[in-house]
Coordinates of C-alpha atoms in Angstrom, one line a residue:
Chain A
M1 CA 105.1 95.1 78.2
M2 CA 104.4 94.6 81.8
T3 CA 106.4 92.1 83.8
I4 CA 105.1 89.5 86.2
R5 CA 105.8 90.5 89.8
I6 CA 107.5 88.2 92.3
I7 CA 106.4 89.3 95.8
P8 CA 108.0 87.9 99.0
C9 CA 105.5 87.9 101.9
L10 CA 106.8 88.4 105.4
D11 CA 104.4 87.3 108.1
V12 CA 105.4 89.2 111.2
D13 CA 104.4 88.4 114.8
E14 CA 105.6 90.8 117.5
G15 CA 108.3 92.1 115.3
R16 CA 109.7 88.8 114.1
V17 CA 109.2 87.0 110.8
V18 CA 107.6 83.7 111.3
K19 CA 107.1 80.7 109.0
G20 CA 110.8 79.8 109.4
I21 CA 113.9 81.3 107.9
K22 CA 117.0 79.5 106.8
F23 CA 119.4 82.2 105.7
S24 CA 122.3 81.1 107.8
E25 CA 124.4 84.1 106.9
L26 CA 122.0 86.5 108.4
R27 CA 123.0 87.1 112.0
D28 CA 119.4 87.6 113.0
A29 CA 117.5 85.4 110.6
G30 CA 114.0 86.5 111.6
D31 CA 114.8 90.3 111.4
P32 CA 112.3 91.7 108.9
V33 CA 114.5 94.6 108.0
A34 CA 117.4 92.4 107.1
L35 CA 115.2 90.1 105.1
A36 CA 113.6 93.0 103.2
R37 CA 117.1 94.2 102.2
R38 CA 118.0 90.7 101.2
Y39 CA 114.9 90.4 98.9
Q40 CA 115.5 93.7 97.3
E41 CA 119.1 92.5 96.5
Q42 CA 117.5 89.4 94.9
N43 CA 115.4 91.6 92.6
A44 CA 112.1 91.1 94.4
D45 CA 109.5 93.4 92.7
E46 CA 107.6 94.4 95.8
L47 CA 107.3 93.3 99.5
V48 CA 104.2 92.4 101.5
F49 CA 104.3 92.6 105.3
L50 CA 101.5 90.9 107.1
D51 CA 101.1 91.5 110.8
I52 CA 99.8 88.2 112.2
G53 CA 100.2 89.2 115.9
A54 CA 97.0 89.9 117.7
S55 CA 98.1 92.5 120.1
H56 CA 98.1 96.3 119.9
Q57 CA 101.8 96.2 120.6
S58 CA 102.4 94.0 117.5
R59 CA 100.7 96.7 115.4
E60 CA 103.0 99.4 116.7
T61 CA 106.0 97.2 116.2
M62 CA 105.0 96.6 112.6
L63 CA 104.7 100.4 111.9
S64 CA 108.2 100.8 113.3
I65 CA 109.5 98.0 111.1
V66 CA 107.9 99.6 108.0
E67 CA 109.4 102.9 108.9
Q68 CA 112.9 101.3 109.1
V69 CA 112.5 99.3 105.9
S70 CA 111.2 102.3 103.9
Q71 CA 114.4 104.1 104.7
Q72 CA 116.6 101.5 103.2
V73 CA 114.5 99.5 100.7
F74 CA 113.3 101.3 97.6
I75 CA 110.7 99.0 96.2
P76 CA 106.9 99.1 96.9
L77 CA 105.8 98.0 100.3
T78 CA 102.3 96.7 101.2
V79 CA 101.2 96.4 104.8
G80 CA 98.3 94.2 105.9
G81 CA 96.9 92.5 109.0
G82 CA 94.8 94.5 111.5
I83 CA 93.9 97.3 109.1
R84 CA 90.4 98.2 110.2
S85 CA 89.9 101.9 109.5
V86 CA 90.9 104.7 107.3
E87 CA 93.0 105.9 110.2
D88 CA 94.8 102.6 110.3
M89 CA 95.5 103.0 106.6
R90 CA 96.8 106.5 107.1
R91 CA 99.2 105.4 109.8
A92 CA 100.6 102.6 107.7
L93 CA 101.0 104.9 104.7
Q94 CA 102.6 107.5 106.9
A95 CA 105.0 105.0 108.2
G96 CA 106.2 104.2 104.7
A97 CA 103.8 101.7 103.2
D98 CA 102.8 102.3 99.6
K99 CA 99.7 100.2 99.8
V100 CA 97.6 98.7 102.5
A101 CA 95.8 95.3 102.4
V102 CA 92.5 94.9 104.0
C103 CA 90.6 91.6 104.5
S104 CA 88.1 90.9 107.3
A105 CA 87.4 94.6 108.0
A106 CA 86.3 95.1 104.3
L107 CA 83.9 92.2 104.5
R108 CA 82.4 93.6 107.6
D109 CA 82.3 97.1 106.1
P110 CA 82.8 97.2 102.3
Q111 CA 82.6 101.1 102.4
L112 CA 86.1 101.0 104.0
L113 CA 87.4 100.2 100.5
A114 CA 85.5 103.2 99.0
E115 CA 86.6 105.6 101.8
G116 CA 90.3 104.4 101.5
A117 CA 90.3 104.8 97.7
A118 CA 88.7 108.3 97.9
R119 CA 91.2 109.4 100.5
F120 CA 94.5 107.8 99.2
G121 CA 93.7 106.6 95.7
A122 CA 92.5 103.2 94.5
Q123 CA 96.1 102.2 93.7
C124 CA 97.0 101.9 97.4
I125 CA 94.0 99.8 98.4
V126 CA 94.6 96.1 98.1
L127 CA 91.7 93.8 98.9
S128 CA 93.0 90.6 100.4
I129 CA 90.7 87.6 100.0
D130 CA 91.1 84.4 101.9
A131 CA 89.2 82.0 99.7
K132 CA 88.0 78.4 100.4
R133 CA 86.1 76.0 98.3
T134 CA 82.7 75.2 99.5
E135 CA 79.7 73.2 98.0
N136 CA 78.6 76.5 96.5
G137 CA 81.8 77.8 94.9
W138 CA 84.5 79.7 96.8
H139 CA 83.7 81.7 99.9
A140 CA 85.6 84.5 101.4
Y141 CA 86.8 83.7 104.9
T142 CA 87.7 86.0 107.8
H143 CA 89.7 85.8 111.0
G144 CA 92.8 84.3 109.4
G145 CA 90.7 81.7 107.5
R146 CA 88.7 80.4 110.4
R147 CA 85.3 81.9 109.7
D148 CA 83.1 81.7 106.6
S149 CA 81.6 85.1 105.7
G150 CA 79.2 83.4 103.3
R151 CA 80.3 85.8 100.5
D152 CA 81.0 84.4 97.1
V153 CA 84.5 85.2 96.2
L154 CA 83.8 86.2 92.6
A155 CA 81.0 88.5 93.5
W156 CA 83.0 90.0 96.3
A157 CA 86.0 90.6 94.0
R158 CA 83.8 92.4 91.5
E159 CA 82.1 94.4 94.2
A160 CA 85.5 95.4 95.7
E161 CA 86.7 96.6 92.3
A162 CA 83.6 98.7 91.9
L163 CA 84.1 100.2 95.4
G164 CA 87.6 101.2 94.6
A165 CA 90.1 98.4 95.4
G166 CA 93.1 98.7 93.1
E167 CA 94.4 95.2 93.4
I168 CA 93.4 91.8 94.7
L169 CA 95.6 89.6 96.8
L170 CA 94.0 86.2 96.5
N171 CA 95.0 83.5 99.0
S172 CA 93.7 80.0 98.7
I173 CA 93.1 78.6 102.1
D174 CA 92.9 75.1 100.6
M175 CA 96.3 75.2 99.1
D176 CA 98.2 77.4 101.6
G177 CA 101.1 75.6 103.1
T178 CA 100.6 72.4 101.0
Q179 CA 103.4 73.3 98.4
A180 CA 101.1 71.4 96.0
G181 CA 100.6 74.5 93.7
Y182 CA 98.3 77.4 93.5
D183 CA 94.6 77.0 93.1
L184 CA 94.7 77.7 89.3
E185 CA 91.0 77.5 88.8
L186 CA 90.2 80.0 91.6
T187 CA 93.0 82.3 90.4
R188 CA 91.8 82.3 86.8
R189 CA 88.1 82.8 87.7
V190 CA 88.9 85.8 89.8
A191 CA 91.4 87.2 87.2
E192 CA 88.7 86.9 84.6
A193 CA 86.0 88.4 86.8
V194 CA 87.9 91.7 87.4
N195 CA 90.0 94.2 85.5
I196 CA 92.4 95.1 88.3
P197 CA 95.6 93.1 88.9
V198 CA 95.4 89.8 90.8
I199 CA 98.2 88.5 93.0
A200 CA 98.1 84.7 93.5
S201 CA 99.0 83.3 96.9
G202 CA 99.0 80.0 98.7
G203 CA 100.5 76.7 97.7
A204 CA 103.7 77.4 95.8
G205 CA 106.2 74.5 96.0
T206 CA 107.9 74.3 92.7
L207 CA 109.0 76.6 89.9
P208 CA 106.5 75.1 87.3
Q209 CA 103.7 75.8 89.7
I210 CA 104.6 79.5 89.7
R211 CA 104.7 79.5 85.9
D212 CA 101.3 77.9 85.9
A213 CA 99.8 80.6 88.2
V214 CA 100.7 83.1 85.5
A215 CA 100.1 81.0 82.3
Q216 CA 97.0 79.2 83.4
G217 CA 95.8 81.2 86.4
K218 CA 96.3 84.5 84.6
A219 CA 97.8 86.0 87.7
D220 CA 99.6 89.3 87.4
A221 CA 101.9 88.6 90.4
V222 CA 102.7 85.8 92.8
L223 CA 103.1 86.0 96.5
L224 CA 105.7 83.7 98.1
A225 CA 106.7 83.0 101.6
S226 CA 108.1 79.7 102.8
L227 CA 109.6 78.8 99.4
L228 CA 111.8 81.9 99.7
H229 CA 112.3 82.1 103.4
Y230 CA 113.6 78.5 103.6
G231 CA 116.1 79.4 101.0
E232 CA 115.0 76.7 98.6
F233 CA 114.9 79.3 95.8
T234 CA 116.0 82.9 95.5
V235 CA 113.8 85.4 93.7
N236 CA 116.4 85.4 90.9
D237 CA 116.1 81.6 90.6
I238 CA 112.4 82.0 90.0
K239 CA 112.9 84.9 87.6
S240 CA 115.5 82.9 85.6
Y241 CA 113.1 80.0 85.3
L242 CA 110.1 82.2 84.3
A243 CA 112.3 84.0 81.7
D244 CA 113.3 80.6 80.2
N245 CA 109.6 79.8 80.0
Q246 CA 108.3 82.8 78.1
V247 CA 107.2 84.9 81.1
E248 CA 108.6 88.4 81.1
V249 CA 110.3 89.4 84.4
R250 CA 112.3 92.4 85.5
W251 CA 116.0 92.3 86.0
S252 CA 118.2 95.0 87.4
S253 CA 120.2 96.9 84.6
H254 CA 123.5 95.1 85.1
Q255 CA 122.0 91.7 84.4
S256 CA 121.0 90.4 81.0
I257 CA 118.1 88.1 80.3
Chain B
M1 CA 117.9 122.5 99.1
I2 CA 115.2 120.4 97.4
G3 CA 111.6 121.2 98.3
I4 CA 109.1 118.3 98.1
V5 CA 105.6 119.6 97.7
D6 CA 103.3 117.8 100.1
Y7 CA 99.6 118.3 99.5
G8 CA 98.5 115.5 101.8
A9 CA 97.6 112.7 99.4
G10 CA 99.1 109.2 99.3
N11 CA 102.6 108.3 100.4
L12 CA 104.6 111.4 99.5
R13 CA 107.3 110.8 102.1
S14 CA 108.9 108.0 100.2
V15 CA 110.5 110.6 97.9
K16 CA 112.1 112.2 100.9
K17 CA 113.4 108.9 102.2
A18 CA 115.0 108.2 98.8
L19 CA 116.7 111.6 98.8
D20 CA 117.8 111.1 102.4
F21 CA 119.3 107.8 101.3
L22 CA 121.2 109.5 98.5
G23 CA 122.4 112.2 101.0
A24 CA 120.6 115.0 99.1
E25 CA 119.2 117.7 101.3
S26 CA 115.5 118.1 101.1
R27 CA 112.5 119.4 103.0
I28 CA 108.8 119.1 102.8
V29 CA 106.9 122.1 101.5
A30 CA 103.3 122.3 102.6
A31 CA 102.7 126.0 102.6
P32 CA 103.6 128.9 100.2
G33 CA 106.0 130.5 102.7
E34 CA 108.0 127.2 102.9
I35 CA 109.1 127.5 99.2
E36 CA 111.5 130.3 100.2
G37 CA 115.1 129.1 100.1
I38 CA 114.6 126.0 98.0
E39 CA 116.5 125.6 94.7
K40 CA 114.8 122.6 93.2
M41 CA 111.2 121.4 93.5
I42 CA 109.7 117.9 93.3
L43 CA 105.9 117.5 92.8
P44 CA 105.2 113.8 93.7
G45 CA 101.9 112.2 93.8
V46 CA 99.6 109.3 93.5
G47 CA 95.8 109.3 93.4
A48 CA 93.3 111.4 91.6
F49 CA 93.7 114.6 89.4
R50 CA 90.8 116.4 91.0
A51 CA 91.8 115.6 94.6
A52 CA 95.4 116.8 94.0
M53 CA 94.4 120.1 92.5
E54 CA 91.8 120.7 95.3
K55 CA 94.4 119.9 98.0
L56 CA 96.9 122.2 96.3
Q57 CA 94.3 124.9 96.2
E58 CA 93.4 124.4 99.9
K59 CA 97.1 124.8 100.8
K60 CA 97.4 127.9 98.6
L61 CA 100.2 126.1 96.7
I62 CA 98.8 126.5 93.1
Q63 CA 100.1 130.0 92.5
P64 CA 103.6 129.5 93.8
V65 CA 104.0 126.2 92.0
A66 CA 102.7 127.8 88.8
E67 CA 105.1 130.7 89.1
W68 CA 108.0 128.2 89.7
L69 CA 107.0 126.4 86.5
A70 CA 106.6 129.7 84.5
E71 CA 110.1 130.7 85.5
D72 CA 111.5 127.3 84.3
R73 CA 113.2 126.6 87.6
P74 CA 114.5 123.1 88.3
F75 CA 111.5 120.8 88.7
L76 CA 110.7 117.1 88.8
G77 CA 107.1 115.9 88.5
I78 CA 106.4 112.3 89.5
C79 CA 103.3 110.3 88.4
L80 CA 100.3 112.4 89.2
G81 CA 102.8 115.3 89.6
M82 CA 103.5 114.8 85.8
Q83 CA 99.8 114.6 84.8
I84 CA 98.7 117.8 86.5
L85 CA 101.2 119.7 84.5
F86 CA 98.7 119.3 81.6
E87 CA 95.5 121.2 81.0
S88 CA 93.0 118.8 82.4
G89 CA 92.4 115.1 83.1
E90 CA 89.8 112.9 81.5
E91 CA 88.7 111.8 84.9
S92 CA 87.5 115.4 85.9
P93 CA 87.7 117.6 82.7
E94 CA 86.3 120.6 84.6
V95 CA 89.2 120.7 87.0
P96 CA 92.2 122.6 85.4
G97 CA 95.7 121.4 85.8
F98 CA 98.8 123.7 85.6
G99 CA 98.5 123.7 81.8
I100 CA 102.2 124.3 81.1
F101 CA 102.0 121.4 78.5
R102 CA 99.2 121.1 76.0
G103 CA 97.5 117.7 75.7
A104 CA 95.1 115.3 77.4
V105 CA 95.3 112.9 80.3
P106 CA 93.2 109.9 79.1
R107 CA 92.5 106.7 81.0
F108 CA 94.0 103.4 79.7
R109 CA 91.4 101.5 77.7
Q110 CA 93.3 98.2 77.5
G111 CA 94.8 95.7 79.8
R112 CA 94.3 95.8 83.6
V113 CA 93.8 99.3 85.0
P114 CA 95.6 100.6 87.0
Q115 CA 98.9 99.5 85.5
I116 CA 100.7 98.2 88.6
G117 CA 104.2 96.9 88.3
W118 CA 107.6 97.1 86.5
N119 CA 107.8 98.2 82.9
R120 CA 110.5 99.3 80.5
V121 CA 111.3 102.9 79.6
R122 CA 112.8 103.5 76.2
F123 CA 114.8 106.7 76.2
S124 CA 113.6 108.0 72.8
R125 CA 115.6 111.2 73.4
P126 CA 118.5 110.9 75.8
T127 CA 118.6 113.5 78.6
L128 CA 120.8 114.1 81.6
L129 CA 118.3 112.1 83.6
S130 CA 118.8 109.0 81.6
E131 CA 122.6 109.1 81.8
G132 CA 124.1 105.8 82.9
L133 CA 120.8 104.0 82.5
E134 CA 120.3 101.3 79.9
D135 CA 117.7 102.0 77.2
G136 CA 114.7 99.9 78.2
A137 CA 115.5 100.1 81.9
F138 CA 112.8 98.9 84.3
F139 CA 110.9 101.3 86.6
Y140 CA 107.9 100.9 88.8
F141 CA 104.5 102.1 87.5
L142 CA 101.3 102.7 89.4
H143 CA 98.7 104.6 87.3
G144 CA 95.4 104.4 85.4
F145 CA 95.9 107.6 83.4
Y146 CA 98.7 108.7 81.1
V147 CA 99.7 111.9 79.3
A148 CA 99.1 112.5 75.6
P149 CA 101.1 115.7 74.8
Q150 CA 100.4 117.7 71.7
E151 CA 104.1 118.6 71.3
A152 CA 106.0 115.4 70.5
S153 CA 109.3 117.3 71.2
I154 CA 108.9 117.2 75.0
V155 CA 108.8 113.4 75.0
C156 CA 112.1 111.8 76.1
G157 CA 111.0 108.4 77.4
E158 CA 108.3 105.9 76.2
T159 CA 106.6 102.8 77.6
E160 CA 104.4 100.1 76.2
Y161 CA 101.2 99.0 77.9
G162 CA 99.0 97.8 75.1
I163 CA 99.7 101.2 73.5
R164 CA 103.0 103.2 73.5
Y165 CA 102.7 106.3 75.7
P166 CA 105.1 108.9 77.0
S167 CA 106.6 108.0 80.4
M168 CA 109.1 110.8 80.6
I169 CA 109.0 114.3 79.4
Q170 CA 111.4 117.3 79.5
R171 CA 111.4 121.0 78.5
G172 CA 114.1 123.3 79.8
N173 CA 114.5 122.6 83.5
I174 CA 111.2 120.9 83.8
Y175 CA 111.3 117.1 84.0
A176 CA 108.5 114.7 84.7
V177 CA 108.2 111.0 84.9
Q178 CA 105.1 108.7 85.0
F179 CA 106.9 106.0 87.0
H180 CA 108.0 106.1 90.6
P181 CA 111.8 106.5 90.7
E182 CA 111.6 106.5 94.6
K183 CA 110.2 102.9 94.3
S184 CA 112.3 101.7 91.4
A185 CA 115.3 100.2 93.3
D186 CA 118.7 100.9 91.7
N187 CA 117.4 102.4 88.5
G188 CA 115.2 104.8 90.3
L189 CA 117.9 105.9 92.7
K190 CA 120.2 106.5 89.7
L191 CA 117.7 108.6 87.9
L192 CA 117.0 110.6 91.1
Q193 CA 120.8 111.1 91.6
N194 CA 121.1 112.3 88.0
W195 CA 118.4 114.9 88.8
V196 CA 120.0 115.9 92.1
D197 CA 123.3 116.4 90.2
L198 CA 121.8 118.8 87.6
S199 CA 123.3 122.2 88.1

């Protein structure tokens, strides 16, 4: 039986994790390498690094961070933000990423998904969708959620699967940062539309909301940022709660459920 | 010295990083001449059966790896590196694998495909690789195809994903796992250490 994955997301700008960190015991709280190690110790199932910096230098710094993390942290790493070409994918994978997430660039050129899958395998291509409710269903947005591409999210998810995406990272722009819970309807609709795993993102504020993303939203994994970075919950807190609520999660071998 | 066969697909360097972390000496093998001097071989891999065999062909690595396997020298196949030990994959039946094990490599027909995430391995037959690991330990999986060996005796670990399938096999000095020990945190590092320690 497959377990539900808890995936901390580190938004990195010019080499620093942003969105705020409250781990007082970390000397350098915004250090992505230290945070990655912390989350591995807490039984995080994977890690996602999103480069939100705009500059070329920020991209280079990100690759160096991934290189360092991959020498010390032995769980899967996904890198996203600014991946625009097969060459960008190759460099991220070469640095130590196991998967790459593409968003705007794939909407501009869907063949990027097919080319990446052919070259590196579908399992390393994650399609990131920034979804926002409109009068005509959900639309996929680009440029960090600022521009409407006009693409219907469900159609886009299905097309991406056909092209070779191995997984969908589904972020609700409407819920992001609200801590009011995931967009369950969006998550469920996308999860039912495709046969590849769906990672729910955006809106988590409480433990029951995380359970709902799985139980009602049919998500295979949940992405978390602020909730973890601010130290409100650890990954283990979330896993304990889910295990108590009939959701199977992974523990390291010395722990019992 | 451990040789990690690099045929240019996916993220093969993560195995090297895990071995570096464990303090085990290893080097990347990307040409036949580079096999000289290695005592153990790892064939890692993610991606497609056909692409892997074609890349190995391009790099003229098929024959040396086949000889290594025929001589039953210490070997660890990971994920696709397990699947291509079989005769052929369902995905591209015309492309032969190494064929040291008989059986098919079918695609999952249930659940979400690929399987991405952590799942349990039941050590149906304990081996030196499973020493110190709890039965049902979690490992990270990332695959759409699985092996269906004709000889049940080679199976030493099993996993459930809608069906029960072999996630670990062994015969002589040849070991292969469907999951990614290099991405399976403490359990994976323990299993790799066990393999490194095999004499």
